[in-house]
Amino acid sequence: MANDIMKQPAQPIPWPHAAQSGSQDEPQLAIASQWRLMWWKFRKHRLAMISLVIVVTLYTVALFAGFFAPHAKTTYHRGYTQAPPQKIHWLDNGKLAPYVYGYQQETDPRTFERRYAVDEDVKIPLGFFVKGDPYTIGLKGIPVDWLNWLHITTDRHFFGPKHHGDPFYLAGADDLGRDVWSRLIFASQISLSVGLVGVALSLGLGIILGGLSGLIGGRVDNAIQRLIELLRSIPDIPLWMALATAVPARWDPTLVYFGITVVLSLLGWTHMARVVRGRFLSLREEDFILAAELDGVSRFRIITRHMVPSFLSHIIASVTLAIPGMILGETALSFLGLGLQAPVVSWGVMLKDAQSIRVIANMPWMLLPGVAVTLTVLVFNFLGDGLRDAADPYR
Amino acid sequence: MAKYILKRLLYMIPMMFIISLLVFVTIQLPPGDYVSTMIEEMRNLQGVNWTPQFEEAMRERYGLNEPILVQYGKWIGNIMLHGDFGYSFQNNAPSQEIIWDRLGMTVLIALASFIFSWMVALPIGIYSAVRQYSIGDYIFSIIGFIGMATPGFLIALALLYLAFSQWGISISGLFSTEYADAPWSFAKFIDLLKHIWLPMVIVGTAGTAGLIRIMRANLLDELDKPYVDTARAKGMPEWRLLLKYPVRHALNPFISTLGWTLPSLVAGEAIVSIVLNLPTTGPVYLQALRVQDMYVAAGFLMLLSFLTMMGTLLSDILLAWLDPRIRYQ
């Protein structure tokens, strides 16, 4: 099942001819569209291809978080607080019947330290497509009425304990006995979408301001360039921290979420604007633009029909490379307690619980969100590199 | 050259003023002020309710009632004229005492990380370019990519865990306990050196990874050029040729990265030092933001921006000195 989902061509970037790209014969090369050439080049970049698969997988899991997570994010077991990860035994007497052993809780009489011993008498059977905590997939809770009905509520889980309510901790439990693995999956919804929303906001700002700067030039260009210079000479993390404190923690979580993405994109757009402006400036001098101008094509049409398509690929590459910065920013802010707050789970919020040496020493699995962040940033970097190379026609 | 530097310095003055205004407004953005934070704290702790008159009187005393521009004028005026950064409410002391004390350490760590990352990135970058696609190149590339993808505070957390689980020691702080509050002495300096390497490596790692990539790419571009073949053809020893021409050329774009390396080091340092509990700007700045101790927060943010601008200026000057084409523009 997981493989099926990975194979789905649910690519985040529109590749118009991706589906039918087959042979690479010479005559085809000459008439291939720009996007098809890019796709051919991109396919050769092995790391980028692997990264693309991982990115698609990550977003698929995030989209169907309730299905892939064995438990709900708030489900807890009192007897399993701070429990270490359970090892899955796949075979039971030679047959494929995965199970985990339960834990016996012991308290050290001297230090009052809590310890867990594997209790081989308690077998917790696991299975695929089991019934568990109910969850909702889709657009529930969105303040737009006509979008709100686009959801389903069910209780089937991809993998989990066969009997609803059995303790199953693939990646250990946190201080309250909640499943770290399930929370990690639910947190990816916030952490991964912050990158997209933040980049979309900064791209919007960047295209408008960078476009104005590159097209009009003169005084407008000068003013916008000075503004960018100004914003860039304030170190990003301290400025984000200051701006994030202005987002009141008492707000509704959705509002805080948007507040934080706005804060992140307030600095993010500067980079986008530079890219857009640079592209406009260099394209303005190109012969085919001059030809279009001499043909009497209107300004608007030149921009939308000739300029934008020729630098769209570069923008997509820059956008991909900008996403990790946003994800890292949200993680850092939430980690410091200035970003999203506790009932909401994001990787940063989860890492916030892993700040003290006591927690890290006793429950190293609390650092898992950090691994998730690093993996995500890494694959986005590779993907962006691949796209950038593919978008460059001269290499 | 002198004219160029002077021009850049003059240009910095209006920029600094706008930044200071921006910083002051940003710090004032959160609803409420220090008085409301304090009163809420009192209420939670002791269940005491304050009369509105008292609240008013407190605001009056701290000058929090005046319009924001007046407050800004007083603040910036005192900084310009007396080097007075305002009063730290939570510490009951002038802000500049706290700020200068901490800023020194931040600069020290940022500079140390900077030197570290250059000393590591240059040779590795050169090696990776000269031995492109060798095993060493691949290993360094992988380490570099992971280093770039891992934020400093995660490396810090991972190292905290490693040190604790392997050697049972806690590696936070910049000084041993006996030196923490001691006056400066040679022994304290040695103690500092024993501790500073860790934040230096952590803060420097992300930058190092990026620098290796840049150096490698630059040098690869240069190595293909005909002048390298010419030099080789006339029998120049390989390593001398390498260092004298292509590396020298590849350094120019490398140096222009200095402008953004320093700010990112300063920014990265802020959050790493919160994790490692270092006596630098990070923890104090965070605390000041939380309780709205606005003069401390504003002072820090402004001085960090100032540092960033100095970094950019420094890199531009270096670049102009290295590359005559920029100088005579």
Short mmCIF file of N, CA and C in Angstrom, two decimals, chain A residues 47 226 229-243 245-248 250 328 331-333 335-338 351-352 354-357 360-364 367 369-371 373-375 377-379 381-382 385, chain B residues 8 11 14-16 18-19 22-23 26-27 29-31 40 142 145-151 153-154 157-158 160-161 164 169-170 263-264 266-268 270-271 274-275 282 285-286 289-290 292 301 304-306 308-309 312:
data_model
loop_
_atom_site.label_atom_id
_atom_site.label_comp_id
_atom_site.label_asym_id
_atom_site.label_seq_id
_atom_site.Cartn_x
_atom_site.Cartn_y
_atom_site.Cartn_z
N LEU A 47 20.07 11.87 -7.28
CA LEU A 47 19.73 12.31 -5.93
C LEU A 47 18.43 13.11 -5.92
N ARG A 226 16.82 49.42 -1.79
CA ARG A 226 17.26 49.89 -0.47
C ARG A 226 16.50 49.17 0.64
N GLU A 229 17.89 45.77 1.05
CA GLU A 229 19.18 45.86 1.73
C GLU A 229 18.98 46.07 3.23
N LEU A 230 18.02 46.93 3.53
CA LEU A 230 17.73 47.26 4.92
C LEU A 230 17.29 46.01 5.69
N LEU A 231 16.32 45.29 5.10
CA LEU A 231 15.79 44.12 5.78
C LEU A 231 16.85 43.04 5.91
N ARG A 232 17.75 42.97 4.93
CA ARG A 232 18.74 41.91 4.98
C ARG A 232 19.85 42.22 5.97
N SER A 233 19.96 43.48 6.39
CA SER A 233 21.05 43.76 7.33
C SER A 233 20.59 43.60 8.77
N ILE A 234 19.37 43.11 8.98
CA ILE A 234 18.97 42.71 10.32
C ILE A 234 19.05 41.20 10.37
N PRO A 235 19.82 40.62 11.30
CA PRO A 235 19.97 39.16 11.31
C PRO A 235 18.61 38.47 11.45
N ASP A 236 18.38 37.43 10.64
CA ASP A 236 17.03 36.89 10.50
C ASP A 236 16.45 36.30 11.78
N ILE A 237 17.19 35.41 12.45
CA ILE A 237 16.59 34.74 13.61
C ILE A 237 16.21 35.73 14.72
N PRO A 238 17.11 36.65 15.11
CA PRO A 238 16.69 37.62 16.13
C PRO A 238 15.48 38.46 15.70
N LEU A 239 15.42 38.84 14.41
CA LEU A 239 14.28 39.64 13.96
C LEU A 239 13.00 38.80 13.98
N TRP A 240 13.11 37.55 13.53
CA TRP A 240 11.95 36.65 13.60
C TRP A 240 11.47 36.53 15.03
N MET A 241 12.43 36.40 15.96
CA MET A 241 12.06 36.26 17.36
C MET A 241 11.26 37.47 17.83
N ALA A 242 11.76 38.66 17.46
CA ALA A 242 11.08 39.89 17.88
C ALA A 242 9.69 39.97 17.28
N LEU A 243 9.58 39.64 15.99
CA LEU A 243 8.28 39.73 15.32
C LEU A 243 7.32 38.67 15.85
N THR A 245 7.08 37.49 18.82
CA THR A 245 6.49 37.85 20.12
C THR A 245 5.29 38.77 19.92
N ALA A 246 5.22 39.40 18.75
CA ALA A 246 4.08 40.27 18.48
C ALA A 246 2.84 39.48 18.12
N VAL A 247 2.99 38.18 17.85
CA VAL A 247 1.83 37.33 17.58
C VAL A 247 1.34 36.78 18.91
N PRO A 248 0.18 37.26 19.41
CA PRO A 248 -0.23 36.88 20.75
C PRO A 248 -0.51 35.38 20.85
N ARG A 250 -2.43 33.97 22.80
CA ARG A 250 -3.81 33.68 23.17
C ARG A 250 -4.71 33.54 21.96
N LEU A 328 12.80 25.53 8.71
CA LEU A 328 13.76 25.72 9.80
C LEU A 328 13.36 26.89 10.68
N THR A 331 10.54 25.85 12.94
CA THR A 331 11.05 24.93 13.95
C THR A 331 11.80 25.70 15.04
N ALA A 332 12.67 26.62 14.60
CA ALA A 332 13.45 27.38 15.57
C ALA A 332 12.55 28.21 16.47
N LEU A 333 11.57 28.90 15.88
CA LEU A 333 10.68 29.75 16.69
C LEU A 333 9.86 28.93 17.67
N PHE A 335 10.55 26.02 18.78
CA PHE A 335 11.50 25.43 19.73
C PHE A 335 11.77 26.42 20.86
N LEU A 336 11.86 27.70 20.53
CA LEU A 336 12.14 28.71 21.55
C LEU A 336 10.88 29.10 22.32
N GLY A 337 9.73 28.58 21.89
CA GLY A 337 8.49 28.93 22.58
C GLY A 337 7.88 30.22 22.08
N LEU A 338 8.39 30.75 20.96
CA LEU A 338 7.84 32.00 20.44
C LEU A 338 6.90 31.76 19.29
N LEU A 351 10.09 19.46 19.66
CA LEU A 351 11.48 19.61 20.09
C LEU A 351 11.59 20.46 21.35
N LYS A 352 10.60 21.32 21.53
CA LYS A 352 10.62 22.19 22.70
C LYS A 352 10.65 21.36 23.99
N ALA A 354 12.23 18.71 24.31
CA ALA A 354 13.51 18.01 24.40
C ALA A 354 14.65 18.98 24.67
N GLN A 355 14.36 20.05 25.41
CA GLN A 355 15.40 21.07 25.59
C GLN A 355 16.39 20.73 26.69
N SER A 356 15.89 20.11 27.76
CA SER A 356 16.79 19.94 28.91
C SER A 356 17.58 18.65 28.77
N ILE A 357 18.76 18.66 29.37
CA ILE A 357 19.66 17.52 29.31
C ILE A 357 19.01 16.31 29.98
N ILE A 360 16.77 14.70 27.32
CA ILE A 360 17.54 14.10 26.23
C ILE A 360 18.25 12.83 26.71
N ALA A 361 18.76 12.88 27.94
CA ALA A 361 19.51 11.74 28.45
C ALA A 361 18.59 10.54 28.68
N ASN A 362 17.37 10.79 29.20
CA ASN A 362 16.46 9.68 29.50
C ASN A 362 15.66 9.23 28.29
N MET A 363 15.31 10.17 27.43
CA MET A 363 14.43 9.84 26.32
C MET A 363 14.99 10.37 25.01
N PRO A 364 16.07 9.77 24.53
CA PRO A 364 16.69 10.30 23.31
C PRO A 364 15.75 10.30 22.11
N LEU A 367 14.31 13.39 20.33
CA LEU A 367 15.03 14.17 19.32
C LEU A 367 14.61 13.80 17.90
N PRO A 369 11.96 14.42 16.07
CA PRO A 369 11.51 15.51 15.19
C PRO A 369 12.69 16.23 14.53
N GLY A 370 13.81 16.30 15.24
CA GLY A 370 15.00 16.92 14.67
C GLY A 370 15.48 16.15 13.46
N VAL A 371 15.44 14.82 13.55
CA VAL A 371 15.84 13.99 12.41
C VAL A 371 14.89 14.26 11.24
N VAL A 373 13.18 16.97 10.63
CA VAL A 373 13.48 18.29 10.06
C VAL A 373 14.68 18.20 9.13
N THR A 374 15.75 17.56 9.61
CA THR A 374 16.96 17.47 8.82
C THR A 374 16.71 16.73 7.51
N LEU A 375 15.97 15.62 7.59
CA LEU A 375 15.67 14.86 6.38
C LEU A 375 14.90 15.73 5.38
N VAL A 377 14.68 19.01 5.13
CA VAL A 377 15.50 20.09 4.57
C VAL A 377 16.48 19.54 3.54
N LEU A 378 17.05 18.39 3.86
CA LEU A 378 18.02 17.76 2.97
C LEU A 378 17.38 17.44 1.62
N VAL A 379 16.21 16.79 1.64
CA VAL A 379 15.61 16.40 0.35
C VAL A 379 15.15 17.63 -0.43
N ASN A 381 16.66 20.48 -0.40
CA ASN A 381 17.88 21.03 -0.98
C ASN A 381 18.29 20.28 -2.24
N PHE A 382 18.25 18.96 -2.17
CA PHE A 382 18.62 18.15 -3.34
C PHE A 382 17.65 18.40 -4.49
N ASP A 385 18.32 21.73 -5.99
CA ASP A 385 19.55 21.69 -6.79
C ASP A 385 19.28 21.05 -8.14
N ARG B 8 31.06 54.37 1.60
CA ARG B 8 30.29 53.29 2.20
C ARG B 8 29.95 53.60 3.66
N TYR B 11 27.23 56.14 3.87
CA TYR B 11 25.98 55.53 3.47
C TYR B 11 25.36 54.75 4.63
N PRO B 14 22.59 56.87 7.42
CA PRO B 14 21.12 56.87 7.30
C PRO B 14 20.52 55.48 7.44
N MET B 15 21.22 54.46 6.92
CA MET B 15 20.73 53.09 7.05
C MET B 15 20.56 52.73 8.52
N MET B 16 21.55 53.09 9.31
CA MET B 16 21.51 52.75 10.74
C MET B 16 20.32 53.43 11.41
N ILE B 18 17.43 54.35 10.01
CA ILE B 18 16.18 53.69 9.62
C ILE B 18 16.05 52.36 10.34
N ILE B 19 17.17 51.63 10.41
CA ILE B 19 17.12 50.34 11.11
C ILE B 19 16.73 50.53 12.56
N LEU B 22 13.09 51.07 12.78
CA LEU B 22 12.41 49.81 12.48
C LEU B 22 12.47 48.88 13.69
N VAL B 23 13.67 48.79 14.27
CA VAL B 23 13.87 47.92 15.43
C VAL B 23 12.99 48.37 16.59
N THR B 26 9.41 47.52 15.94
CA THR B 26 9.22 46.07 16.04
C THR B 26 9.12 45.63 17.48
N ILE B 27 10.02 46.16 18.30
CA ILE B 27 10.04 45.74 19.70
C ILE B 27 8.76 46.20 20.41
N LEU B 29 5.84 46.32 19.01
CA LEU B 29 4.67 45.72 18.39
C LEU B 29 3.80 44.88 19.33
N PRO B 30 4.40 44.02 20.17
CA PRO B 30 3.54 43.16 21.00
C PRO B 30 2.60 43.99 21.86
N PRO B 31 1.37 43.50 22.04
CA PRO B 31 0.43 44.22 22.89
C PRO B 31 0.95 44.27 24.32
N GLU B 40 0.83 41.36 35.71
CA GLU B 40 0.26 40.03 35.56
C GLU B 40 1.03 39.01 36.39
N ILE B 142 28.75 14.67 1.15
CA ILE B 142 27.65 14.16 1.98
C ILE B 142 27.64 14.86 3.33
N PHE B 145 26.40 18.39 2.87
CA PHE B 145 24.96 18.54 2.67
C PHE B 145 24.20 18.34 3.98
N ILE B 146 24.62 17.33 4.74
CA ILE B 146 23.93 17.10 6.02
C ILE B 146 24.18 18.28 6.95
N GLY B 147 25.42 18.78 6.94
CA GLY B 147 25.74 19.92 7.79
C GLY B 147 24.90 21.14 7.43
N MET B 148 24.65 21.30 6.12
CA MET B 148 23.85 22.46 5.69
C MET B 148 22.40 22.31 6.10
N ALA B 149 21.93 21.05 6.14
CA ALA B 149 20.51 20.82 6.39
C ALA B 149 20.18 20.81 7.87
N THR B 150 21.18 20.66 8.73
CA THR B 150 20.91 20.55 10.16
C THR B 150 21.10 21.89 10.83
N PRO B 151 20.05 22.44 11.43
CA PRO B 151 20.23 23.71 12.11
C PRO B 151 21.14 23.55 13.33
N PHE B 153 21.02 24.44 16.36
CA PHE B 153 20.53 24.03 17.68
C PHE B 153 20.27 22.53 17.75
N LEU B 154 20.01 21.91 16.58
CA LEU B 154 19.85 20.45 16.58
C LEU B 154 21.19 19.76 16.79
N LEU B 157 21.88 20.00 20.38
CA LEU B 157 21.12 19.02 21.16
C LEU B 157 21.72 17.63 21.01
N ALA B 158 22.07 17.28 19.77
CA ALA B 158 22.63 15.95 19.53
C ALA B 158 23.94 15.78 20.27
N LEU B 160 24.88 17.43 22.95
CA LEU B 160 24.57 17.37 24.39
C LEU B 160 24.27 15.93 24.78
N TYR B 161 23.44 15.29 23.94
CA TYR B 161 23.05 13.91 24.22
C TYR B 161 24.26 12.97 24.15
N PHE B 164 26.60 13.40 27.01
CA PHE B 164 26.04 12.90 28.26
C PHE B 164 25.99 11.38 28.28
N ILE B 169 29.11 13.70 30.77
CA ILE B 169 29.40 15.08 31.16
C ILE B 169 28.39 16.02 30.51
N SER B 170 28.22 17.15 31.15
CA SER B 170 27.37 18.17 30.58
C SER B 170 28.26 19.22 29.94
N PRO B 263 26.55 37.65 9.39
CA PRO B 263 25.21 37.74 9.98
C PRO B 263 24.61 36.39 10.31
N SER B 264 24.81 35.41 9.43
CA SER B 264 24.19 34.12 9.73
C SER B 264 24.87 33.48 10.92
N VAL B 266 26.05 35.23 13.49
CA VAL B 266 25.51 35.93 14.64
C VAL B 266 24.11 35.42 14.97
N ALA B 267 23.30 35.23 13.89
CA ALA B 267 21.93 34.76 14.10
C ALA B 267 21.93 33.33 14.62
N GLY B 268 22.79 32.47 14.03
CA GLY B 268 22.84 31.08 14.47
C GLY B 268 23.34 30.97 15.89
N ALA B 270 22.80 33.01 18.27
CA ALA B 270 21.76 33.40 19.23
C ALA B 270 21.01 32.17 19.73
N ILE B 271 20.66 31.28 18.81
CA ILE B 271 19.81 30.16 19.21
C ILE B 271 20.61 29.00 19.78
N ILE B 274 21.26 29.62 23.35
CA ILE B 274 20.12 29.37 24.23
C ILE B 274 20.11 27.89 24.65
N VAL B 275 20.41 27.01 23.69
CA VAL B 275 20.44 25.57 24.00
C VAL B 275 21.59 25.25 24.93
N GLY B 282 22.07 35.62 23.05
CA GLY B 282 20.88 34.81 22.81
C GLY B 282 19.93 34.68 23.99
N TYR B 285 18.49 38.01 25.27
CA TYR B 285 17.59 38.60 24.28
C TYR B 285 16.23 37.91 24.32
N LEU B 286 16.24 36.60 24.37
CA LEU B 286 14.99 35.84 24.42
C LEU B 286 14.19 36.21 25.67
N LEU B 289 12.69 39.61 25.37
CA LEU B 289 11.52 39.61 24.50
C LEU B 289 10.31 39.08 25.24
N ARG B 290 10.52 38.05 26.05
CA ARG B 290 9.41 37.41 26.74
C ARG B 290 8.73 38.35 27.72
N GLN B 292 9.08 41.60 27.75
CA GLN B 292 8.96 42.92 27.16
C GLN B 292 9.84 43.96 27.84
N LEU B 301 18.94 43.97 19.37
CA LEU B 301 18.58 43.81 17.96
C LEU B 301 19.32 44.85 17.11
N LEU B 304 23.07 43.94 16.93
CA LEU B 304 23.28 42.79 16.05
C LEU B 304 23.18 43.22 14.59
N SER B 305 22.22 44.13 14.30
CA SER B 305 22.11 44.64 12.94
C SER B 305 23.36 45.42 12.56
N PHE B 306 23.85 46.18 13.53
CA PHE B 306 25.06 46.96 13.29
C PHE B 306 26.22 46.03 12.94
N THR B 308 26.00 43.14 11.62
CA THR B 308 25.76 42.62 10.29
C THR B 308 26.21 43.60 9.22
N MET B 309 25.86 44.87 9.43
CA MET B 309 26.26 45.88 8.44
C MET B 309 27.77 45.98 8.36
N THR B 312 29.04 43.17 6.24
CA THR B 312 28.86 43.43 4.82
C THR B 312 29.90 44.42 4.33
#
